[in-house]
Amino acid sequence: RALTTATGAEIVTALGDGVRVGTSFELTVVNVAAATHAITFTAGASGVTLGGVAGMATVAAATSATYVGYVTGVSTPAVTFYRKGG
């Protein structure tokens, strides 16, 4: 299963008028599958980067993962996501 983010432009717009470079927010992905169906957190079509180590985008069955999104561009909308914890 893939969970794809919105684009950088859509995220920056949704954050509203006060958004600026360095604005951050959290997103928690909860995988309620009981067995073998992992979720892969995937960057949107443009303006989104997944930072961190390989494997940070996989959320195993019956687990959750929290990501922090950082706005890295406003005039050219861009957001980078990092996974919190392990």
mmCIF file of N, CA and C in Angstrom:
data_model
loop_
_atom_site.group_PDB
_atom_site.id
_atom_site.type_symbol
_atom_site.label_atom_id
_atom_site.label_comp_id
_atom_site.label_asym_id
_atom_site.label_seq_id
_atom_site.Cartn_x
_atom_site.Cartn_y
_atom_site.Cartn_z
ATOM 1 N N ARG A 1 0.835 -1.169 0.000
ATOM 2 C CA ARG A 1 0.000 0.000 0.000
ATOM 3 C C ARG A 1 0.887 1.241 0.000
ATOM 4 N N ALA A 2 0.495 2.223 -0.790
ATOM 5 C CA ALA A 2 1.228 3.483 -0.832
ATOM 6 C C ALA A 2 0.340 4.604 -0.302
ATOM 7 N N LEU A 3 0.918 5.474 0.482
ATOM 8 C CA LEU A 3 0.250 6.673 0.978
ATOM 9 C C LEU A 3 1.061 7.844 0.454
ATOM 10 N N THR A 4 0.508 8.565 -0.518
ATOM 11 C CA THR A 4 1.232 9.642 -1.165
ATOM 12 C C THR A 4 0.801 10.984 -0.604
ATOM 13 N N THR A 5 1.780 11.832 -0.287
ATOM 14 C CA THR A 5 1.481 13.161 0.237
ATOM 15 C C THR A 5 0.877 14.036 -0.854
ATOM 16 N N ALA A 6 0.315 15.131 -0.442
ATOM 17 C CA ALA A 6 -0.071 16.184 -1.376
ATOM 18 C C ALA A 6 1.220 16.801 -1.928
ATOM 19 N N THR A 7 1.093 17.665 -2.916
ATOM 20 C CA THR A 7 2.279 18.348 -3.447
ATOM 21 C C THR A 7 2.750 19.405 -2.447
ATOM 22 N N GLY A 8 3.963 19.892 -2.644
ATOM 23 C CA GLY A 8 4.478 20.958 -1.787
ATOM 24 C C GLY A 8 3.582 22.184 -1.826
ATOM 25 N N ALA A 9 3.105 22.550 -3.014
ATOM 26 C CA ALA A 9 2.227 23.716 -3.156
ATOM 27 C C ALA A 9 0.919 23.511 -2.382
ATOM 28 N N GLU A 10 0.345 22.332 -2.458
ATOM 29 C CA GLU A 10 -0.907 22.057 -1.743
ATOM 30 C C GLU A 10 -0.705 22.105 -0.234
ATOM 31 N N ILE A 11 0.418 21.583 0.237
ATOM 32 C CA ILE A 11 0.694 21.595 1.682
ATOM 33 C C ILE A 11 0.913 23.019 2.168
ATOM 34 N N VAL A 12 1.740 23.789 1.457
ATOM 35 C CA VAL A 12 2.029 25.171 1.868
ATOM 36 C C VAL A 12 0.735 25.990 1.871
ATOM 37 N N THR A 13 -0.112 25.814 0.861
ATOM 38 C CA THR A 13 -1.394 26.523 0.816
ATOM 39 C C THR A 13 -2.271 26.138 2.000
ATOM 40 N N ALA A 14 -2.330 24.858 2.313
ATOM 41 C CA ALA A 14 -3.170 24.388 3.419
ATOM 42 C C ALA A 14 -2.700 24.923 4.776
ATOM 43 N N LEU A 15 -1.413 25.197 4.901
ATOM 44 C CA LEU A 15 -0.889 25.722 6.167
ATOM 45 C C LEU A 15 -1.286 27.172 6.405
ATOM 46 N N GLY A 16 -1.710 27.884 5.381
ATOM 47 C CA GLY A 16 -2.280 29.218 5.553
ATOM 48 C C GLY A 16 -1.306 30.366 5.381
ATOM 49 N N ASP A 17 -1.822 31.560 5.642
ATOM 50 C CA ASP A 17 -1.098 32.805 5.383
ATOM 51 C C ASP A 17 0.183 32.982 6.202
ATOM 52 N N GLY A 18 0.251 32.449 7.396
ATOM 53 C CA GLY A 18 1.419 32.647 8.255
ATOM 54 C C GLY A 18 2.584 31.723 7.961
ATOM 55 N N VAL A 19 2.450 30.854 6.976
ATOM 56 C CA VAL A 19 3.501 29.875 6.695
ATOM 57 C C VAL A 19 4.760 30.585 6.210
ATOM 58 N N ARG A 20 5.905 30.086 6.668
ATOM 59 C CA ARG A 20 7.204 30.598 6.221
ATOM 60 C C ARG A 20 8.213 29.460 6.291
ATOM 61 N N VAL A 21 9.363 29.665 5.699
ATOM 62 C CA VAL A 21 10.417 28.650 5.760
ATOM 63 C C VAL A 21 10.698 28.351 7.232
ATOM 64 N N GLY A 22 10.710 27.082 7.577
ATOM 65 C CA GLY A 22 10.936 26.659 8.955
ATOM 66 C C GLY A 22 9.656 26.268 9.679
ATOM 67 N N THR A 23 8.499 26.601 9.115
ATOM 68 C CA THR A 23 7.242 26.151 9.712
ATOM 69 C C THR A 23 7.258 24.625 9.732
ATOM 70 N N SER A 24 6.827 24.040 10.837
ATOM 71 C CA SER A 24 6.824 22.579 10.930
ATOM 72 C C SER A 24 5.467 22.085 11.435
ATOM 73 N N PHE A 25 5.215 20.819 11.180
ATOM 74 C CA PHE A 25 3.981 20.173 11.613
ATOM 75 C C PHE A 25 4.237 18.680 11.692
ATOM 76 N N GLU A 26 3.377 17.979 12.426
ATOM 77 C CA GLU A 26 3.509 16.526 12.546
ATOM 78 C C GLU A 26 2.378 15.832 11.801
ATOM 79 N N LEU A 27 2.697 14.643 11.303
ATOM 80 C CA LEU A 27 1.738 13.781 10.626
ATOM 81 C C LEU A 27 1.997 12.362 11.124
ATOM 82 N N THR A 28 0.957 11.719 11.651
ATOM 83 C CA THR A 28 1.099 10.342 12.118
ATOM 84 C C THR A 28 0.353 9.406 11.176
ATOM 85 N N VAL A 29 1.050 8.366 10.732
ATOM 86 C CA VAL A 29 0.473 7.342 9.874
ATOM 87 C C VAL A 29 0.268 6.107 10.741
ATOM 88 N N VAL A 30 -0.970 5.634 10.827
ATOM 89 C CA VAL A 30 -1.302 4.454 11.618
ATOM 90 C C VAL A 30 -1.702 3.348 10.658
ATOM 91 N N ASN A 31 -0.980 2.244 10.721
ATOM 92 C CA ASN A 31 -1.276 1.093 9.874
ATOM 93 C C ASN A 31 -2.036 0.071 10.714
ATOM 94 N N VAL A 32 -3.321 -0.049 10.465
ATOM 95 C CA VAL A 32 -4.143 -0.964 11.257
ATOM 96 C C VAL A 32 -4.229 -2.362 10.653
ATOM 97 N N ALA A 33 -3.492 -2.614 9.584
ATOM 98 C CA ALA A 33 -3.469 -3.966 9.019
ATOM 99 C C ALA A 33 -2.926 -4.922 10.075
ATOM 100 N N ALA A 34 -3.527 -6.074 10.170
ATOM 101 C CA ALA A 34 -3.157 -7.025 11.212
ATOM 102 C C ALA A 34 -1.962 -7.891 10.854
ATOM 103 N N ALA A 35 -1.579 -7.933 9.594
ATOM 104 C CA ALA A 35 -0.529 -8.880 9.222
ATOM 105 C C ALA A 35 0.500 -8.264 8.284
ATOM 106 N N THR A 36 0.464 -8.637 7.050
ATOM 107 C CA THR A 36 1.600 -8.417 6.153
ATOM 108 C C THR A 36 1.548 -7.155 5.301
ATOM 109 N N HIS A 37 0.586 -6.314 5.456
ATOM 110 C CA HIS A 37 0.434 -5.180 4.550
ATOM 111 C C HIS A 37 1.106 -3.918 5.095
ATOM 112 N N ALA A 38 2.323 -3.676 4.655
ATOM 113 C CA ALA A 38 3.035 -2.461 5.054
ATOM 114 C C ALA A 38 2.511 -1.274 4.249
ATOM 115 N N ILE A 39 2.661 -0.087 4.802
ATOM 116 C CA ILE A 39 2.357 1.153 4.101
ATOM 117 C C ILE A 39 3.681 1.796 3.732
ATOM 118 N N THR A 40 3.774 2.290 2.507
ATOM 119 C CA THR A 40 4.945 3.044 2.090
ATOM 120 C C THR A 40 4.544 4.501 1.948
ATOM 121 N N PHE A 41 5.127 5.352 2.778
ATOM 122 C CA PHE A 41 4.883 6.786 2.748
ATOM 123 C C PHE A 41 5.674 7.347 1.566
ATOM 124 N N THR A 42 4.995 7.996 0.631
ATOM 125 C CA THR A 42 5.586 8.389 -0.643
ATOM 126 C C THR A 42 5.450 9.887 -0.858
ATOM 127 N N ALA A 43 6.492 10.511 -1.409
ATOM 128 C CA ALA A 43 6.473 11.945 -1.687
ATOM 129 C C ALA A 43 5.508 12.268 -2.813
ATOM 130 N N GLY A 44 4.806 13.387 -2.688
ATOM 131 C CA GLY A 44 3.901 13.864 -3.726
ATOM 132 C C GLY A 44 4.633 14.186 -5.013
ATOM 133 N N ALA A 45 3.869 14.512 -6.041
ATOM 134 C CA ALA A 45 4.401 14.689 -7.396
ATOM 135 C C ALA A 45 5.470 15.767 -7.508
ATOM 136 N N SER A 46 5.379 16.830 -6.723
ATOM 137 C CA SER A 46 6.394 17.885 -6.796
ATOM 138 C C SER A 46 6.468 18.640 -5.483
ATOM 139 N N GLY A 47 7.663 19.093 -5.150
ATOM 140 C CA GLY A 47 7.845 19.931 -3.980
ATOM 141 C C GLY A 47 7.901 19.211 -2.655
ATOM 142 N N VAL A 48 7.981 17.896 -2.663
ATOM 143 C CA VAL A 48 8.047 17.132 -1.414
ATOM 144 C C VAL A 48 9.241 16.199 -1.468
ATOM 145 N N THR A 49 10.003 16.197 -0.368
ATOM 146 C CA THR A 49 11.167 15.325 -0.239
ATOM 147 C C THR A 49 11.023 14.519 1.038
ATOM 148 N N LEU A 50 11.412 13.245 0.979
ATOM 149 C CA LEU A 50 11.495 12.424 2.190
ATOM 150 C C LEU A 50 12.947 12.394 2.607
ATOM 151 N N GLY A 51 13.248 12.964 3.765
ATOM 152 C CA GLY A 51 14.616 12.995 4.253
ATOM 153 C C GLY A 51 14.867 11.842 5.198
ATOM 154 N N GLY A 52 16.104 11.647 5.546
ATOM 155 C CA GLY A 52 16.431 10.594 6.494
ATOM 156 C C GLY A 52 16.991 9.363 5.831
ATOM 157 N N VAL A 53 16.987 8.290 6.581
ATOM 158 C CA VAL A 53 17.615 7.048 6.142
ATOM 159 C C VAL A 53 16.672 6.193 5.307
ATOM 160 N N ALA A 54 17.251 5.297 4.548
ATOM 161 C CA ALA A 54 16.455 4.349 3.764
ATOM 162 C C ALA A 54 15.549 3.569 4.712
ATOM 163 N N GLY A 55 14.377 3.285 4.287
ATOM 164 C CA GLY A 55 13.437 2.530 5.117
ATOM 165 C C GLY A 55 12.563 3.394 5.990
ATOM 166 N N MET A 56 12.851 4.698 6.062
ATOM 167 C CA MET A 56 12.050 5.566 6.927
ATOM 168 C C MET A 56 10.613 5.698 6.445
ATOM 169 N N ALA A 57 10.374 5.336 5.198
ATOM 170 C CA ALA A 57 9.046 5.498 4.623
ATOM 171 C C ALA A 57 8.148 4.288 4.828
ATOM 172 N N THR A 58 8.660 3.197 5.358
ATOM 173 C CA THR A 58 7.865 1.987 5.531
ATOM 174 C C THR A 58 7.245 1.944 6.923
ATOM 175 N N VAL A 59 5.933 1.772 6.958
ATOM 176 C CA VAL A 59 5.202 1.627 8.220
ATOM 177 C C VAL A 59 4.655 0.204 8.241
ATOM 178 N N ALA A 60 5.233 -0.639 9.064
ATOM 179 C CA ALA A 60 4.850 -2.051 9.131
ATOM 180 C C ALA A 60 3.418 -2.204 9.643
ATOM 181 N N ALA A 61 2.844 -3.364 9.356
ATOM 182 C CA ALA A 61 1.497 -3.679 9.835
ATOM 183 C C ALA A 61 1.443 -3.575 11.351
ATOM 184 N N ALA A 62 0.312 -3.115 11.854
ATOM 185 C CA ALA A 62 0.044 -2.996 13.293
ATOM 186 C C ALA A 62 1.021 -2.071 14.013
ATOM 187 N N THR A 63 1.547 -1.054 13.298
ATOM 188 C CA THR A 63 2.425 -0.057 13.910
ATOM 189 C C THR A 63 2.013 1.324 13.417
ATOM 190 N N SER A 64 2.715 2.327 13.912
ATOM 191 C CA SER A 64 2.493 3.690 13.439
ATOM 192 C C SER A 64 3.836 4.386 13.314
ATOM 193 N N ALA A 65 3.839 5.497 12.617
ATOM 194 C CA ALA A 65 5.039 6.304 12.469
ATOM 195 C C ALA A 65 4.622 7.768 12.440
ATOM 196 N N THR A 66 5.387 8.596 13.119
ATOM 197 C CA THR A 66 5.130 10.027 13.111
ATOM 198 C C THR A 66 6.225 10.715 12.320
ATOM 199 N N TYR A 67 5.799 11.591 11.436
ATOM 200 C CA TYR A 67 6.708 12.352 10.590
ATOM 201 C C TYR A 67 6.581 13.824 10.932
ATOM 202 N N VAL A 68 7.696 14.542 10.818
ATOM 203 C CA VAL A 68 7.685 15.989 10.957
ATOM 204 C C VAL A 68 7.918 16.568 9.577
ATOM 205 N N GLY A 69 7.011 17.437 9.157
ATOM 206 C CA GLY A 69 7.165 18.125 7.884
ATOM 207 C C GLY A 69 7.721 19.509 8.137
ATOM 208 N N TYR A 70 8.766 19.883 7.405
ATOM 209 C CA TYR A 70 9.362 21.214 7.500
ATOM 210 C C TYR A 70 9.187 21.920 6.168
ATOM 211 N N VAL A 71 8.665 23.140 6.221
ATOM 212 C CA VAL A 71 8.555 23.940 5.007
ATOM 213 C C VAL A 71 9.949 24.452 4.675
ATOM 214 N N THR A 72 10.419 24.123 3.490
ATOM 215 C CA THR A 72 11.761 24.533 3.058
ATOM 216 C C THR A 72 11.701 25.559 1.934
ATOM 217 N N GLY A 73 10.506 25.860 1.461
ATOM 218 C CA GLY A 73 10.328 26.885 0.441
ATOM 219 C C GLY A 73 8.896 27.358 0.419
ATOM 220 N N VAL A 74 8.704 28.681 0.258
ATOM 221 C CA VAL A 74 7.355 29.228 0.192
ATOM 222 C C VAL A 74 7.072 29.785 -1.206
ATOM 223 N N SER A 75 7.962 30.638 -1.732
ATOM 224 C CA SER A 75 7.728 31.179 -3.073
ATOM 225 C C SER A 75 7.785 30.068 -4.121
ATOM 226 N N THR A 76 8.682 29.123 -3.931
ATOM 227 C CA THR A 76 8.669 27.863 -4.677
ATOM 228 C C THR A 76 8.349 26.817 -3.622
ATOM 229 N N PRO A 77 7.064 26.476 -3.449
ATOM 230 C CA PRO A 77 6.644 25.654 -2.313
ATOM 231 C C PRO A 77 7.373 24.309 -2.228
ATOM 232 N N ALA A 78 7.917 24.041 -1.044
ATOM 233 C CA ALA A 78 8.634 22.789 -0.823
ATOM 234 C C ALA A 78 8.532 22.392 0.642
ATOM 235 N N VAL A 79 8.428 21.079 0.857
ATOM 236 C CA VAL A 79 8.326 20.516 2.207
ATOM 237 C C VAL A 79 9.195 19.266 2.256
ATOM 238 N N THR A 80 9.920 19.104 3.370
ATOM 239 C CA THR A 80 10.699 17.880 3.594
ATOM 240 C C THR A 80 10.132 17.186 4.829
ATOM 241 N N PHE A 81 9.923 15.883 4.725
ATOM 242 C CA PHE A 81 9.442 15.073 5.839
ATOM 243 C C PHE A 81 10.580 14.245 6.416
ATOM 244 N N TYR A 82 10.647 14.202 7.749
ATOM 245 C CA TYR A 82 11.592 13.349 8.469
ATOM 246 C C TYR A 82 10.777 12.490 9.436
ATOM 247 N N ARG A 83 11.195 11.262 9.638
ATOM 248 C CA ARG A 83 10.517 10.373 10.584
ATOM 249 C C ARG A 83 11.072 10.606 11.978
ATOM 250 N N LYS A 84 10.173 10.715 12.933
ATOM 251 C CA LYS A 84 10.584 10.849 14.336
ATOM 252 C C LYS A 84 10.889 9.471 14.896
ATOM 253 N N GLY A 85 11.815 9.411 15.819
ATOM 254 C CA GLY A 85 12.109 8.150 16.481
ATOM 255 C C GLY A 85 12.818 7.175 15.580
ATOM 256 N N GLY A 86 12.548 5.857 15.769
ATOM 257 C CA GLY A 86 13.249 4.799 15.069
ATOM 258 C C GLY A 86 12.898 4.550 13.679
#
